[in-house]
Structure formats: C-alpha cells, structure tokens
C-alpha positions as protocol buffer text, in pm:
chain_id: "A"
residue {
  index: 1
  type: MET
  ca { x: -723 y: 755 z: -3983 }
}
residue {
  index: 2
  type: THR
  ca { x: -566 y: 616 z: -3678 }
}
residue {
  index: 3
  type: LEU
  ca { x: -213 y: 677 z: -3629 }
}
residue {
  index: 4
  type: ALA
  ca { x: 14 y: 470 z: -3486 }
}
residue {
  index: 5
  type: THR
  ca { x: 165 y: 541 z: -3101 }
}
residue {
  index: 6
  type: LEU
  ca { x: 502 y: 529 z: -3016 }
}
residue {
  index: 7
  type: SER
  ca { x: 689 y: 488 z: -2656 }
}
residue {
  index: 8
  type: PRO
  ca { x: 876 y: 742 z: -2548 }
}
residue {
  index: 9
  type: ALA
  ca { x: 1140 y: 475 z: -2582 }
}
residue {
  index: 10
  type: GLU
  ca { x: 1021 y: 439 z: -2957 }
}
residue {
  index: 11
  type: THR
  ca { x: 993 y: 823 z: -3062 }
}
residue {
  index: 12
  type: HIS
  ca { x: 1370 y: 854 z: -2896 }
}
residue {
  index: 13
  type: ALA
  ca { x: 1480 y: 567 z: -3155 }
}
residue {
  index: 14
  type: VAL
  ca { x: 1260 y: 640 z: -3467 }
}
residue {
  index: 15
  type: ILE
  ca { x: 1401 y: 1054 z: -3398 }
}
residue {
  index: 16
  type: ARG
  ca { x: 1775 y: 889 z: -3349 }
}
residue {
  index: 17
  type: SER
  ca { x: 1733 y: 758 z: -3682 }
}
residue {
  index: 18
  type: GLY
  ca { x: 1603 y: 1078 z: -3926 }
}
residue {
  index: 19
  type: ALA
  ca { x: 1250 y: 1094 z: -3816 }
}
residue {
  index: 20
  type: ARG
  ca { x: 1127 y: 1503 z: -3761 }
}
residue {
  index: 21
  type: LEU
  ca { x: 925 y: 1563 z: -3385 }
}
residue {
  index: 22
  type: ILE
  ca { x: 678 y: 1800 z: -3413 }
}
residue {
  index: 23
  type: ASP
  ca { x: 515 y: 1995 z: -3177 }
}
residue {
  index: 24
  type: ILE
  ca { x: 152 y: 2075 z: -3214 }
}
residue {
  index: 25
  type: ARG
  ca { x: 89 y: 2265 z: -2894 }
}
residue {
  index: 26
  type: GLY
  ca { x: 98 y: 2617 z: -2916 }
}
residue {
  index: 27
  type: ALA
  ca { x: 385 y: 2856 z: -2963 }
}
residue {
  index: 28
  type: ASP
  ca { x: 360 y: 2988 z: -2584 }
}
residue {
  index: 29
  type: GLU
  ca { x: 311 y: 2587 z: -2474 }
}
residue {
  index: 30
  type: HIS
  ca { x: 630 y: 2470 z: -2685 }
}
residue {
  index: 31
  type: ALA
  ca { x: 830 y: 2810 z: -2562 }
}
residue {
  index: 32
  type: ARG
  ca { x: 796 y: 2753 z: -2207 }
}
residue {
  index: 33
  type: GLU
  ca { x: 875 y: 2322 z: -2222 }
}
residue {
  index: 34
  type: ARG
  ca { x: 1012 y: 2172 z: -2525 }
}
residue {
  index: 35
  type: ILE
  ca { x: 1186 y: 1851 z: -2614 }
}
residue {
  index: 36
  type: PRO
  ca { x: 1495 y: 1895 z: -2773 }
}
residue {
  index: 37
  type: GLY
  ca { x: 1506 y: 1933 z: -3166 }
}
residue {
  index: 38
  type: ALA
  ca { x: 1167 y: 1926 z: -3151 }
}
residue {
  index: 39
  type: VAL
  ca { x: 985 y: 2157 z: -3471 }
}
residue {
  index: 40
  type: ASN
  ca { x: 687 y: 2342 z: -3361 }
}
residue {
  index: 41
  type: VAL
  ca { x: 359 y: 2312 z: -3605 }
}
residue {
  index: 42
  type: PRO
  ca { x: 18 y: 2433 z: -3415 }
}
residue {
  index: 43
  type: LEU
  ca { x: -243 y: 2216 z: -3517 }
}
residue {
  index: 44
  type: ASP
  ca { x: -411 y: 2503 z: -3623 }
}
residue {
  index: 45
  type: ARG
  ca { x: -148 y: 2539 z: -3927 }
}
residue {
  index: 46
  type: ILE
  ca { x: -43 y: 2161 z: -3953 }
}
residue {
  index: 47
  type: GLY
  ca { x: -113 y: 2223 z: -4345 }
}
residue {
  index: 48
  type: ASP
  ca { x: 186 y: 2372 z: -4345 }
}
residue {
  index: 49
  type: LEU
  ca { x: 429 y: 2117 z: -4261 }
}
residue {
  index: 50
  type: PRO
  ca { x: 651 y: 2024 z: -4539 }
}
residue {
  index: 51
  type: CYS
  ca { x: 610 y: 1750 z: -4666 }
}
residue {
  index: 52
  type: ASP
  ca { x: 1046 y: 1588 z: -4700 }
}
residue {
  index: 53
  type: GLY
  ca { x: 901 y: 1170 z: -4714 }
}
residue {
  index: 54
  type: ARG
  ca { x: 1119 y: 1138 z: -4358 }
}
residue {
  index: 55
  type: PRO
  ca { x: 873 y: 994 z: -4097 }
}
residue {
  index: 56
  type: VAL
  ca { x: 690 y: 1277 z: -3821 }
}
residue {
  index: 57
  type: VAL
  ca { x: 637 y: 1189 z: -3522 }
}
residue {
  index: 58
  type: PHE
  ca { x: 336 y: 1438 z: -3327 }
}
residue {
  index: 59
  type: HIS
  ca { x: 314 y: 1488 z: -2990 }
}
residue {
  index: 60
  type: CYS
  ca { x: 148 y: 1732 z: -2742 }
}
residue {
  index: 61
  type: ARG
  ca { x: 125 y: 1784 z: -2397 }
}
residue {
  index: 62
  type: SER
  ca { x: -65 y: 1436 z: -2292 }
}
residue {
  index: 63
  type: GLY
  ca { x: -121 y: 1285 z: -2623 }
}
residue {
  index: 64
  type: MET
  ca { x: -506 y: 1377 z: -2618 }
}
residue {
  index: 65
  type: ARG
  ca { x: -490 y: 1610 z: -2850 }
}
residue {
  index: 66
  type: THR
  ca { x: -266 y: 1385 z: -3117 }
}
residue {
  index: 67
  type: ALA
  ca { x: -501 y: 1147 z: -3053 }
}
residue {
  index: 68
  type: ALA
  ca { x: -798 y: 1327 z: -3135 }
}
residue {
  index: 69
  type: ASN
  ca { x: -653 y: 1508 z: -3443 }
}
residue {
  index: 70
  type: ALA
  ca { x: -497 y: 1233 z: -3574 }
}
residue {
  index: 71
  type: ALA
  ca { x: -704 y: 1216 z: -3929 }
}
residue {
  index: 72
  type: GLN
  ca { x: -624 y: 1537 z: -3936 }
}
residue {
  index: 73
  type: LEU
  ca { x: -246 y: 1496 z: -3869 }
}
residue {
  index: 74
  type: CYS
  ca { x: -186 y: 1172 z: -4069 }
}
residue {
  index: 75
  type: ALA
  ca { x: -261 y: 1393 z: -4429 }
}
residue {
  index: 76
  type: ALA
  ca { x: -55 y: 1726 z: -4321 }
}
residue {
  index: 77
  type: ALA
  ca { x: 244 y: 1390 z: -4333 }
}
residue {
  index: 78
  type: GLY
  ca { x: 113 y: 1317 z: -4649 }
}
residue {
  index: 79
  type: ASN
  ca { x: 285 y: 987 z: -4772 }
}
residue {
  index: 80
  type: ALA
  ca { x: 557 y: 1019 z: -4510 }
}
residue {
  index: 81
  type: PRO
  ca { x: 580 y: 750 z: -4187 }
}
residue {
  index: 82
  type: ALA
  ca { x: 367 y: 924 z: -3922 }
}
residue {
  index: 83
  type: TYR
  ca { x: 306 y: 823 z: -3557 }
}
residue {
  index: 84
  type: ILE
  ca { x: 206 y: 965 z: -3210 }
}
residue {
  index: 85
  type: LEU
  ca { x: 455 y: 1031 z: -2906 }
}
residue {
  index: 86
  type: GLY
  ca { x: 209 y: 835 z: -2666 }
}
residue {
  index: 87
  type: GLY
  ca { x: 206 y: 1050 z: -2371 }
}
residue {
  index: 88
  type: GLY
  ca { x: 326 y: 1321 z: -2483 }
}
residue {
  index: 89
  type: ILE
  ca { x: 573 y: 1555 z: -2373 }
}
residue {
  index: 90
  type: GLU
  ca { x: 463 y: 1490 z: -1954 }
}
residue {
  index: 91
  type: ALA
  ca { x: 529 y: 1089 z: -2089 }
}
residue {
  index: 92
  type: TRP
  ca { x: 928 y: 1156 z: -2224 }
}
residue {
  index: 93
  type: ARG
  ca { x: 981 y: 1381 z: -1932 }
}
residue {
  index: 94
  type: GLN
  ca { x: 867 y: 1096 z: -1713 }
}
residue {
  index: 95
  type: ALA
  ca { x: 1094 y: 850 z: -1934 }
}
residue {
  index: 96
  type: GLY
  ca { x: 1358 y: 1054 z: -1845 }
}
residue {
  index: 97
  type: HIS
  ca { x: 1442 y: 1190 z: -2156 }
}
residue {
  index: 98
  type: PRO
  ca { x: 1568 y: 1582 z: -2169 }
}
residue {
  index: 99
  type: VAL
  ca { x: 1318 y: 1841 z: -2216 }
}
residue {
  index: 100
  type: VAL
  ca { x: 1387 y: 2241 z: -2266 }
}
residue {
  index: 101
  type: ALA
  ca { x: 1201 y: 2441 z: -1943 }
}
residue {
  index: 102
  type: ASP
  ca { x: 1177 y: 2795 z: -2027 }
}
residue {
  index: 103
  type: ARG
  ca { x: 998 y: 2934 z: -1668 }
}
residue {
  index: 104
  type: SER
  ca { x: 1059 y: 3282 z: -1721 }
}
residue {
  index: 105
  type: GLN
  ca { x: 801 y: 3229 z: -2065 }
}
residue {
  index: 106
  type: PRO
  ca { x: 465 y: 3342 z: -1935 }
}
residue {
  index: 107
  type: LEU
  ca { x: 217 y: 3045 z: -1851 }
}
residue {
  index: 108
  type: GLU
  ca { x: 3 y: 2891 z: -2128 }
}
residue {
  index: 109
  type: ILE
  ca { x: -319 y: 3154 z: -2291 }
}
residue {
  index: 110
  type: MET
  ca { x: -576 y: 2869 z: -2132 }
}
residue {
  index: 111
  type: ARG
  ca { x: -371 y: 2801 z: -1820 }
}
residue {
  index: 112
  type: GLN
  ca { x: -411 y: 3213 z: -1782 }
}
residue {
  index: 113
  type: VAL
  ca { x: -800 y: 3203 z: -1866 }
}
residue {
  index: 114
  type: GLN
  ca { x: -820 y: 2944 z: -1590 }
}
residue {
  index: 115
  type: ILE
  ca { x: -673 y: 3132 z: -1334 }
}
residue {
  index: 116
  type: THR
  ca { x: -833 y: 3505 z: -1408 }
}
residue {
  index: 117
  type: ALA
  ca { x: -1199 y: 3322 z: -1480 }
}
residue {
  index: 118
  type: GLY
  ca { x: -1151 y: 3120 z: -1096 }
}
residue {
  index: 119
  type: ALA
  ca { x: -1033 y: 3443 z: -926 }
}
residue {
  index: 120
  type: LEU
  ca { x: -1272 y: 3616 z: -1090 }
}
residue {
  index: 121
  type: VAL
  ca { x: -1520 y: 3386 z: -936 }
}
residue {
  index: 122
  type: LEU
  ca { x: -1417 y: 3413 z: -691 }
}
residue {
  index: 123
  type: ALA
  ca { x: -1399 y: 3700 z: -555 }
}
residue {
  index: 124
  type: GLY
  ca { x: -1771 y: 3771 z: -697 }
}
residue {
  index: 125
  type: VAL
  ca { x: -1900 y: 3547 z: -494 }
}
residue {
  index: 126
  type: LEU
  ca { x: -1669 y: 3686 z: -176 }
}
residue {
  index: 127
  type: LEU
  ca { x: -1763 y: 4027 z: -236 }
}
residue {
  index: 128
  type: GLY
  ca { x: -2182 y: 3916 z: -268 }
}
residue {
  index: 129
  type: LEU
  ca { x: -2191 y: 3743 z: 56 }
}
residue {
  index: 130
  type: PHE
  ca { x: -1931 y: 4015 z: 237 }
}
residue {
  index: 131
  type: VAL
  ca { x: -2041 y: 4329 z: 85 }
}
residue {
  index: 132
  type: THR
  ca { x: -2361 y: 4351 z: -105 }
}
residue {
  index: 133
  type: PRO
  ca { x: -2516 y: 4098 z: -352 }
}
residue {
  index: 134
  type: GLY
  ca { x: -2489 y: 4284 z: -695 }
}
residue {
  index: 135
  type: PHE
  ca { x: -2135 y: 4114 z: -734 }
}
residue {
  index: 136
  type: PHE
  ca { x: -2276 y: 3823 z: -756 }
}
residue {
  index: 137
  type: ALA
  ca { x: -2316 y: 3956 z: -1115 }
}
residue {
  index: 138
  type: LEU
  ca { x: -1929 y: 3963 z: -1113 }
}
residue {
  index: 139
  type: SER
  ca { x: -1982 y: 3552 z: -1118 }
}
residue {
  index: 140
  type: ALA
  ca { x: -2273 y: 3491 z: -1357 }
}
residue {
  index: 141
  type: PHE
  ca { x: -2062 y: 3727 z: -1596 }
}
residue {
  index: 142
  type: VAL
  ca { x: -1758 y: 3538 z: -1623 }
}
residue {
  index: 143
  type: GLY
  ca { x: -1955 y: 3231 z: -1659 }
}
residue {
  index: 144
  type: ALA
  ca { x: -2180 y: 3306 z: -1940 }
}
residue {
  index: 145
  type: GLY
  ca { x: -1853 y: 3444 z: -2056 }
}
residue {
  index: 146
  type: LEU
  ca { x: -1657 y: 3070 z: -2041 }
}
residue {
  index: 147
  type: ILE
  ca { x: -2030 y: 2868 z: -2166 }
}
residue {
  index: 148
  type: PHE
  ca { x: -2015 y: 3189 z: -2477 }
}
residue {
  index: 149
  type: ALA
  ca { x: -1661 y: 3088 z: -2520 }
}
residue {
  index: 150
  type: GLY
  ca { x: -1707 y: 2655 z: -2505 }
}
residue {
  index: 151
  type: VAL
  ca { x: -2022 y: 2721 z: -2754 }
}
residue {
  index: 152
  type: THR
  ca { x: -1835 y: 2893 z: -3023 }
}
residue {
  index: 153
  type: GLY
  ca { x: -1440 y: 2859 z: -2976 }
}
residue {
  index: 154
  type: TRP
  ca { x: -1421 y: 3261 z: -2945 }
}
residue {
  index: 155
  type: CYS
  ca { x: -1281 y: 3364 z: -2590 }
}
residue {
  index: 156
  type: GLY
  ca { x: -1265 y: 3732 z: -2465 }
}
residue {
  index: 157
  type: MET
  ca { x: -1069 y: 3598 z: -2180 }
}
residue {
  index: 158
  type: ALA
  ca { x: -778 y: 3462 z: -2332 }
}
residue {
  index: 159
  type: ASN
  ca { x: -811 y: 3715 z: -2612 }
}
residue {
  index: 160
  type: LEU
  ca { x: -707 y: 3973 z: -2359 }
}
residue {
  index: 161
  type: LEU
  ca { x: -475 y: 3740 z: -2175 }
}
residue {
  index: 162
  type: ARG
  ca { x: -290 y: 3695 z: -2507 }
}
residue {
  index: 163
  type: ILE
  ca { x: -205 y: 4106 z: -2551 }
}
residue {
  index: 164
  type: MET
  ca { x: -119 y: 4168 z: -2199 }
}
residue {
  index: 165
  type: PRO
  ca { x: 283 y: 4263 z: -2140 }
}
residue {
  index: 166
  type: TRP
  ca { x: 419 y: 3941 z: -1986 }
}
residue {
  index: 167
  type: ASN
  ca { x: 235 y: 3753 z: -2272 }
}
residue {
  index: 168
  type: ARG
  ca { x: 444 y: 3959 z: -2580 }
}
residue {
  index: 169
  type: ARG
  ca { x: 771 y: 3725 z: -2469 }
}
residue {
  index: 170
  type: ALA
  ca { x: 595 y: 3422 z: -2606 }
}
residue {
  index: 171
  type: ALA
  ca { x: 799 y: 3254 z: -2819 }
}
residue {
  index: 172
  type: ALA
  ca { x: 577 y: 3313 z: -3219 }
}
C-alpha cells in the first residue's frame, strides 16, 4: 500500500484544516526536535493510534521510515485519509515552517551508538598501533557487536546508552 506524499506546504494546509500530524520517530528524537502540534506515536506503537476519522499525516526525520512502512501506517489510520510528509521534518524545516528544538535533550540513541562505536574502534586501532597489538581486539569486538545488532535487531550498546544518566531526560 502506498500513501500519497504531501509537500510541506500541502501538509501545513491539511493540518490547518483539521488533520492530525503523527511523528513516528522515537521519543528521544521527538523530544529533541519536533513540529509544533505533532503527536508522537513511535513506529513500534503505531497500532495504538486512536482512529477518529480525521485525516492523518505521518512524518519522520527524512521521509524514508514513513515510506518504508506505508502499509503499516495506512492500516493504523483505519478508514481515515492518510498521507506522508515528503522529506519529513527536514523538508518541513527547510520550507521555513516552525520546529521546536530542545538542544538540552540528549542526542538520539542511534547517533550515540554511532559516536561511541566509532570512538571505540578508533581507540582500538590507535592503541593497537602505538601500544600493543592486543588492543585491536577492541575494534574487532565493537565490529562484531555491530554485525550482531544488524542481524538480530538487538543492540547491547544502545541498551546500555539508554540507561545512562544523560538519557533519562528524554521524553517518554
């Protein structure tokens, strides 16, 4: 199932006429930056979306998640007209529409995983080159963990970072 894609200007008009804007990103992403009035219903809980018959516009960061999950989003909308904000919140911002940004909120968990994994791999390589080759095992361990996360969908590093003190501020 494909959903019609709306431009930011079309989305703005549809919202003004009563459509609901649903942000399917995670709570951590929504807490850091969001479109005013958007309701956060993460993709893994999209089945909980209440159906009230009003049109629904789904959005994510770039539009890729919404497009990739169009069938699931269409089913969640029920019989209501459903659309995708083309280009997501990035296109909305570039079109000059307002966004609420709270930079005091922590970075998204996956960005934290990327930063941490990259830092650990780099440290393992540098320590392996300049201290002792045994440190190359650190890079191998992180690489194996990333492969495991990609294959299984379970990321130990993300779960560990999620419970760190700086991430307890993210909106639930």
